[in-house]
mmCIF file of N, CA and C in Angstrom:
data_model
loop_
_atom_site.group_PDB
_atom_site.id
_atom_site.type_symbol
_atom_site.label_atom_id
_atom_site.label_comp_id
_atom_site.label_asym_id
_atom_site.label_seq_id
_atom_site.Cartn_x
_atom_site.Cartn_y
_atom_site.Cartn_z
ATOM 1 N N TYR O 28 17.378 11.520 -5.456
ATOM 2 C CA TYR O 28 17.643 11.874 -4.949
ATOM 3 C C TYR O 28 17.483 11.248 -3.638
ATOM 4 N N ASP O 29 16.476 9.735 -4.073
ATOM 5 C CA ASP O 29 16.525 9.028 -2.799
ATOM 6 C C ASP O 29 17.268 8.450 -2.110
ATOM 7 N N TYR O 30 18.239 8.513 -2.308
ATOM 8 C CA TYR O 30 19.140 7.403 -1.277
ATOM 9 C C TYR O 30 19.891 8.679 0.015
ATOM 10 N N LEU O 31 19.391 9.402 -0.562
ATOM 11 C CA LEU O 31 19.770 10.830 0.815
ATOM 12 C C LEU O 31 19.639 11.602 2.075
ATOM 13 N N THR O 32 18.781 10.715 1.810
ATOM 14 C CA THR O 32 17.829 10.356 2.661
ATOM 15 C C THR O 32 18.040 9.275 3.740
ATOM 16 N N PRO O 33 18.613 8.352 3.618
ATOM 17 C CA PRO O 33 19.019 7.917 4.653
ATOM 18 C C PRO O 33 20.332 7.844 5.054
ATOM 19 N N VAL O 34 21.021 8.280 3.605
ATOM 20 C CA VAL O 34 22.813 9.630 4.188
ATOM 21 C C VAL O 34 22.432 10.691 5.721
ATOM 22 N N LEU O 35 21.709 11.327 4.854
ATOM 23 C CA LEU O 35 20.720 12.521 5.377
ATOM 24 C C LEU O 35 21.115 12.217 7.528
ATOM 25 N N THR O 36 20.032 11.202 7.024
ATOM 26 C CA THR O 36 19.018 11.391 8.726
ATOM 27 C C THR O 36 19.801 10.649 9.704
ATOM 28 N N LYS O 37 21.082 10.012 9.171
ATOM 29 C CA LYS O 37 21.769 8.725 9.827
ATOM 30 C C LYS O 37 23.656 10.561 10.471
ATOM 31 N N TYR O 38 23.565 10.978 9.621
ATOM 32 C CA TYR O 38 24.450 12.310 10.501
ATOM 33 C C TYR O 38 24.083 12.455 11.133
ATOM 34 N N ILE O 39 22.842 13.485 11.204
ATOM 35 C CA ILE O 39 21.992 14.179 11.147
ATOM 36 C C ILE O 39 21.730 14.014 13.056
ATOM 37 N N SER O 40 21.121 12.429 12.658
ATOM 38 C CA SER O 40 20.683 11.584 14.633
ATOM 39 C C SER O 40 22.084 11.318 14.590
ATOM 40 N N GLN O 41 23.241 10.763 14.216
ATOM 41 C CA GLN O 41 24.406 10.370 14.933
ATOM 42 C C GLN O 41 23.727 8.944 15.449
ATOM 43 N N LYS O 42 23.496 8.062 14.234
ATOM 44 C CA LYS O 42 22.154 6.516 15.256
ATOM 45 C C LYS O 42 23.306 5.946 13.542
ATOM 46 N N THR O 43 23.567 4.912 14.533
ATOM 47 C CA THR O 43 24.638 3.462 13.199
ATOM 48 C C THR O 43 23.237 3.671 12.193
ATOM 49 N N TRP O 44 24.255 2.865 11.128
ATOM 50 C CA TRP O 44 22.939 2.329 10.155
ATOM 51 C C TRP O 44 21.792 1.613 10.351
ATOM 52 N N PHE O 45 22.664 0.749 11.326
ATOM 53 C CA PHE O 45 20.895 -0.629 11.121
ATOM 54 C C PHE O 45 19.807 -0.028 12.649
ATOM 55 N N GLN O 46 20.405 1.886 13.199
ATOM 56 C CA GLN O 46 19.601 2.331 13.793
ATOM 57 C C GLN O 46 18.015 2.925 12.662
ATOM 58 N N THR O 47 19.176 4.032 11.619
ATOM 59 C CA THR O 47 18.237 4.823 10.344
ATOM 60 C C THR O 47 17.410 3.454 9.982
ATOM 61 N N LEU O 48 17.957 2.271 9.470
ATOM 62 C CA LEU O 48 17.245 1.429 9.150
ATOM 63 C C LEU O 48 16.186 0.943 9.726
ATOM 64 N N ASP O 49 16.300 0.534 10.587
ATOM 65 C CA ASP O 49 15.311 0.644 11.617
ATOM 66 C C ASP O 49 13.809 2.092 12.093
ATOM 67 N N PHE O 50 14.159 2.540 11.487
ATOM 68 C CA PHE O 50 13.682 4.496 11.080
ATOM 69 C C PHE O 50 12.789 3.973 10.770
ATOM 70 N N ILE O 51 13.423 3.449 9.664
ATOM 71 C CA ILE O 51 13.191 4.021 8.494
ATOM 72 C C ILE O 51 11.929 3.210 7.270
ATOM 73 N N ALA O 52 12.781 1.737 7.727
ATOM 74 C CA ALA O 52 11.788 0.548 7.246
ATOM 75 C C ALA O 52 10.499 1.239 7.502
ATOM 76 N N PRO O 53 9.707 1.290 8.768
ATOM 77 C CA PRO O 53 7.615 1.278 8.701
ATOM 78 C C PRO O 53 7.481 2.069 7.308
ATOM 79 N N CYS O 54 8.057 3.205 7.457
ATOM 80 C CA CYS O 54 7.565 4.620 6.532
ATOM 81 C C CYS O 54 7.051 3.639 4.915
ATOM 82 N N VAL O 55 8.174 2.730 4.861
ATOM 83 C CA VAL O 55 7.649 2.256 2.993
ATOM 84 C C VAL O 55 6.200 1.592 3.073
ATOM 85 N N PRO O 56 5.793 0.030 3.819
ATOM 86 C CA PRO O 56 4.326 -0.146 3.779
ATOM 87 C C PRO O 56 2.959 1.432 3.508
ATOM 88 N N THR O 57 3.409 2.322 4.537
ATOM 89 C CA THR O 57 2.883 3.595 4.855
ATOM 90 C C THR O 57 2.724 4.109 3.261
ATOM 91 N N GLY O 58 3.979 4.182 2.618
ATOM 92 C CA GLY O 58 4.191 4.786 1.640
ATOM 93 C C GLY O 58 3.073 3.575 0.534
ATOM 94 N N LEU O 59 3.001 2.861 0.302
ATOM 95 C CA LEU O 59 2.286 1.521 0.168
ATOM 96 C C LEU O 59 0.875 1.778 0.130
ATOM 97 N N MET O 60 0.808 1.634 1.233
ATOM 98 C CA MET O 60 -0.761 1.461 1.682
ATOM 99 C C MET O 60 -1.417 2.222 0.681
ATOM 100 N N PHE O 61 -1.213 4.426 0.859
ATOM 101 C CA PHE O 61 -1.231 5.401 0.051
ATOM 102 C C PHE O 61 -1.503 5.193 -0.533
ATOM 103 N N GLY O 62 -0.441 4.811 -1.721
ATOM 104 C CA GLY O 62 -1.092 4.168 -3.031
ATOM 105 C C GLY O 62 -1.271 3.562 -3.242
ATOM 106 N N ARG O 63 -1.942 1.916 -2.745
ATOM 107 C CA ARG O 63 -2.912 1.906 -3.291
ATOM 108 C C ARG O 63 -4.257 2.389 -2.843
ATOM 109 N N PHE O 64 -4.410 3.454 -1.574
ATOM 110 C CA PHE O 64 -5.295 4.210 -1.913
ATOM 111 C C PHE O 64 -5.761 5.367 -2.747
ATOM 112 N N GLY O 65 -5.091 5.332 -3.224
ATOM 113 C CA GLY O 65 -4.872 6.100 -4.254
ATOM 114 C C GLY O 65 -5.743 5.437 -5.710
ATOM 115 N N ASN O 66 -4.787 4.445 -5.702
ATOM 116 C CA ASN O 66 -5.286 3.653 -6.789
ATOM 117 C C ASN O 66 -6.668 2.959 -6.944
ATOM 118 N N PHE O 67 -7.279 3.095 -5.776
ATOM 119 C CA PHE O 67 -8.544 2.713 -5.676
ATOM 120 C C PHE O 67 -9.578 3.853 -5.724
ATOM 121 N N ILE O 68 -8.886 5.072 -4.850
ATOM 122 C CA ILE O 68 -9.461 6.574 -5.799
ATOM 123 C C ILE O 68 -9.734 6.725 -7.661
ATOM 124 N N GLY O 69 -8.662 6.285 -7.737
ATOM 125 C CA GLY O 69 -9.118 6.761 -9.462
ATOM 126 C C GLY O 69 -8.843 5.583 -10.042
ATOM 127 N N GLY O 70 -9.599 4.143 -9.321
ATOM 128 C CA GLY O 70 -9.821 3.120 -9.697
ATOM 129 C C GLY O 70 -10.013 2.533 -10.857
ATOM 130 N N GLU O 71 -8.022 2.351 -10.885
ATOM 131 C CA GLU O 71 -7.149 1.093 -11.155
ATOM 132 C C GLU O 71 -6.586 -0.248 -10.801
ATOM 133 N N LEU O 72 -6.730 -0.615 -11.357
ATOM 134 C CA LEU O 72 -5.720 -2.048 -10.701
ATOM 135 C C LEU O 72 -6.846 -3.211 -10.096
ATOM 136 N N TYR O 73 -8.166 -2.473 -10.424
ATOM 137 C CA TYR O 73 -9.254 -3.277 -10.245
ATOM 138 C C TYR O 73 -9.291 -5.174 -9.808
ATOM 139 N N GLY O 74 -9.632 -5.650 -10.263
ATOM 140 C CA GLY O 74 -9.842 -7.136 -9.323
ATOM 141 C C GLY O 74 -10.142 -8.776 -10.380
ATOM 142 N N ARG O 75 -9.421 -8.720 -9.736
ATOM 143 C CA ARG O 75 -10.736 -9.919 -10.902
ATOM 144 C C ARG O 75 -12.593 -9.805 -10.539
ATOM 145 N N ALA O 76 -13.071 -10.761 -11.754
ATOM 146 C CA ALA O 76 -14.640 -10.434 -11.872
ATOM 147 C C ALA O 76 -14.928 -11.386 -10.472
ATOM 148 N N VAL O 77 -16.206 -11.077 -9.442
ATOM 149 C CA VAL O 77 -17.109 -11.523 -9.227
ATOM 150 C C VAL O 77 -18.254 -12.434 -9.019
ATOM 151 N N THR O 78 -18.175 -13.754 -9.485
ATOM 152 C CA THR O 78 -18.896 -15.174 -9.502
ATOM 153 C C THR O 78 -19.850 -14.677 -9.038
ATOM 154 N N ASP O 79 -20.243 -13.968 -7.623
ATOM 155 C CA ASP O 79 -21.241 -14.353 -7.297
ATOM 156 C C ASP O 79 -21.888 -12.319 -7.230
ATOM 157 N N PRO O 80 -22.527 -12.382 -7.595
ATOM 158 C CA PRO O 80 -23.106 -10.345 -7.496
ATOM 159 C C PRO O 80 -23.485 -9.586 -6.671
ATOM 160 N N ASN O 81 -23.568 -10.947 -5.450
ATOM 161 C CA ASN O 81 -24.034 -9.579 -4.375
ATOM 162 C C ASN O 81 -22.679 -10.626 -2.586
ATOM 163 N N TYR O 82 -21.625 -10.635 -3.991
ATOM 164 C CA TYR O 82 -20.998 -10.774 -2.911
ATOM 165 C C TYR O 82 -20.158 -9.427 -1.827
ATOM 166 N N PRO O 83 -20.302 -9.472 -0.603
ATOM 167 C CA PRO O 83 -20.381 -8.367 0.974
ATOM 168 C C PRO O 83 -19.582 -7.680 0.096
ATOM 169 N N PHE O 84 -18.193 -7.795 -0.678
ATOM 170 C CA PHE O 84 -17.248 -7.228 -1.307
ATOM 171 C C PHE O 84 -17.190 -6.369 -1.902
ATOM 172 N N GLY O 85 -17.157 -6.735 -3.446
ATOM 173 C CA GLY O 85 -17.649 -6.726 -4.730
ATOM 174 C C GLY O 85 -17.701 -5.068 -4.631
ATOM 175 N N MET O 86 -17.644 -5.336 -5.988
ATOM 176 C CA MET O 86 -18.014 -3.501 -6.411
ATOM 177 C C MET O 86 -17.978 -3.090 -8.516
ATOM 178 N N ILE O 87 -18.907 -1.918 -8.197
ATOM 179 C CA ILE O 87 -18.313 -1.500 -9.852
ATOM 180 C C ILE O 87 -17.466 -0.399 -10.372
ATOM 181 N N PHE O 88 -16.561 -0.893 -10.771
ATOM 182 C CA PHE O 88 -15.298 0.498 -10.745
ATOM 183 C C PHE O 88 -16.013 1.108 -12.073
ATOM 184 N N PRO O 89 -16.381 2.679 -11.803
ATOM 185 C CA PRO O 89 -16.792 3.867 -12.829
ATOM 186 C C PRO O 89 -15.739 2.938 -14.019
ATOM 187 N N THR O 90 -14.243 2.883 -14.173
ATOM 188 C CA THR O 90 -13.715 2.370 -15.035
ATOM 189 C C THR O 90 -13.724 1.424 -15.680
ATOM 190 N N ASP O 91 -14.578 0.300 -15.228
ATOM 191 C CA ASP O 91 -14.380 -0.652 -15.837
ATOM 192 C C ASP O 91 -14.887 -0.425 -17.267
ATOM 193 N N PRO O 92 -14.593 -1.389 -18.350
ATOM 194 C CA PRO O 92 -15.246 -0.916 -19.859
ATOM 195 C C PRO O 92 -16.314 -2.557 -19.711
ATOM 196 N N LEU O 93 -16.658 -2.898 -19.771
ATOM 197 C CA LEU O 93 -17.308 -4.323 -18.770
ATOM 198 C C LEU O 93 -18.441 -4.126 -17.974
ATOM 199 N N GLN O 94 -17.956 -2.867 -17.276
ATOM 200 C CA GLN O 94 -18.932 -2.543 -15.704
ATOM 201 C C GLN O 94 -19.527 -3.821 -14.770
ATOM 202 N N LEU O 95 -18.430 -5.224 -14.316
ATOM 203 C CA LEU O 95 -18.472 -6.685 -13.703
ATOM 204 C C LEU O 95 -18.411 -5.568 -12.384
ATOM 205 N N VAL O 96 -18.743 -7.175 -11.399
ATOM 206 C CA VAL O 96 -18.850 -7.064 -10.411
ATOM 207 C C VAL O 96 -17.094 -6.982 -10.483
ATOM 208 N N ARG O 97 -16.315 -6.087 -9.357
ATOM 209 C CA ARG O 97 -14.951 -6.729 -8.672
ATOM 210 C C ARG O 97 -14.617 -6.902 -7.986
ATOM 211 N N HIS O 98 -14.106 -7.527 -7.185
ATOM 212 C CA HIS O 98 -12.685 -7.389 -6.242
ATOM 213 C C HIS O 98 -12.652 -5.702 -6.252
ATOM 214 N N PRO O 99 -11.986 -5.776 -4.707
ATOM 215 C CA PRO O 99 -11.522 -4.439 -4.530
ATOM 216 C C PRO O 99 -10.377 -4.778 -3.864
ATOM 217 N N SER O 100 -9.256 -5.246 -5.286
ATOM 218 C CA SER O 100 -8.136 -5.147 -4.333
ATOM 219 C C SER O 100 -6.999 -4.507 -4.497
ATOM 220 N N GLN O 101 -7.550 -3.014 -4.633
ATOM 221 C CA GLN O 101 -5.886 -2.137 -4.357
ATOM 222 C C GLN O 101 -6.427 -1.807 -2.083
ATOM 223 N N ILE O 102 -7.683 -1.975 -1.817
ATOM 224 C CA ILE O 102 -7.543 -2.462 -0.157
ATOM 225 C C ILE O 102 -7.024 -3.688 -0.015
ATOM 226 N N TYR O 103 -7.732 -5.234 -1.039
ATOM 227 C CA TYR O 103 -6.507 -6.189 -0.078
ATOM 228 C C TYR O 103 -4.869 -5.709 -0.285
ATOM 229 N N GLN O 104 -4.977 -4.970 -0.810
ATOM 230 C CA GLN O 104 -3.525 -4.478 -0.873
ATOM 231 C C GLN O 104 -3.020 -3.227 0.298
ATOM 232 N N ALA O 105 -4.132 -3.129 -0.171
ATOM 233 C CA ALA O 105 -3.507 -1.618 0.837
ATOM 234 C C ALA O 105 -3.746 -2.314 2.619
ATOM 235 N N ILE O 106 -4.506 -3.274 3.229
ATOM 236 C CA ILE O 106 -4.172 -4.230 4.306
ATOM 237 C C ILE O 106 -3.473 -5.384 4.197
ATOM 238 N N CYS O 107 -3.093 -5.738 3.308
ATOM 239 C CA CYS O 107 -1.465 -6.572 3.483
ATOM 240 C C CYS O 107 -0.602 -5.660 3.225
ATOM 241 N N GLU O 108 -0.289 -5.113 2.664
ATOM 242 C CA GLU O 108 1.082 -5.044 1.937
ATOM 243 C C GLU O 108 1.121 -4.172 2.748
ATOM 244 N N GLY O 109 0.490 -2.611 3.434
ATOM 245 C CA GLY O 109 0.495 -1.726 3.681
ATOM 246 C C GLY O 109 0.297 -1.583 5.360
ATOM 247 N N LEU O 110 -1.033 -2.692 5.397
ATOM 248 C CA LEU O 110 -1.010 -2.427 7.268
ATOM 249 C C LEU O 110 -0.781 -3.144 8.123
ATOM 250 N N ILE O 111 -0.670 -4.677 7.552
ATOM 251 C CA ILE O 111 0.272 -5.784 8.230
ATOM 252 C C ILE O 111 1.614 -5.749 7.889
ATOM 253 N N LEU O 112 1.832 -5.188 6.939
ATOM 254 C CA LEU O 112 3.825 -5.782 7.282
ATOM 255 C C LEU O 112 4.512 -4.096 7.862
ATOM 256 N N PHE O 113 3.563 -3.325 7.687
ATOM 257 C CA PHE O 113 4.199 -1.981 8.599
ATOM 258 C C PHE O 113 4.193 -2.193 10.314
ATOM 259 N N ILE O 114 2.690 -3.418 10.408
ATOM 260 C CA ILE O 114 2.527 -3.896 12.557
ATOM 261 C C ILE O 114 4.033 -4.897 11.968
ATOM 262 N N VAL O 115 4.024 -5.765 11.268
ATOM 263 C CA VAL O 115 4.978 -6.185 11.522
ATOM 264 C C VAL O 115 5.994 -6.210 11.540
ATOM 265 N N LEU O 116 6.206 -5.306 10.506
ATOM 266 C CA LEU O 116 8.392 -3.733 11.019
ATOM 267 C C LEU O 116 7.495 -3.535 12.501
ATOM 268 N N TRP O 117 7.115 -3.148 12.661
ATOM 269 C CA TRP O 117 7.306 -1.468 14.217
ATOM 270 C C TRP O 117 7.302 -3.284 15.248
ATOM 271 N N TRP O 118 6.779 -4.168 15.358
ATOM 272 C CA TRP O 118 6.797 -4.593 16.175
ATOM 273 C C TRP O 118 7.836 -5.296 15.961
#
């Protein structure tokens, strides 16, 4: 049913397809950003092990079987795929 949302939005708002897609496009990175925050909270998709244990962004994830200091790649992705892409599409 995901394909119905743009169709219904177009017909309800009486806008062109380009105007409708311009309205919907910034919502996609927002969903990606919240999804990555969910991965962070769930302790999933953690990044590579950090070689320097004093790295300021390194953290130990409770679900990591090796309990290594790792990059929080979910936060990196939330910023790059979510926030920055949202700003680019909104601008």
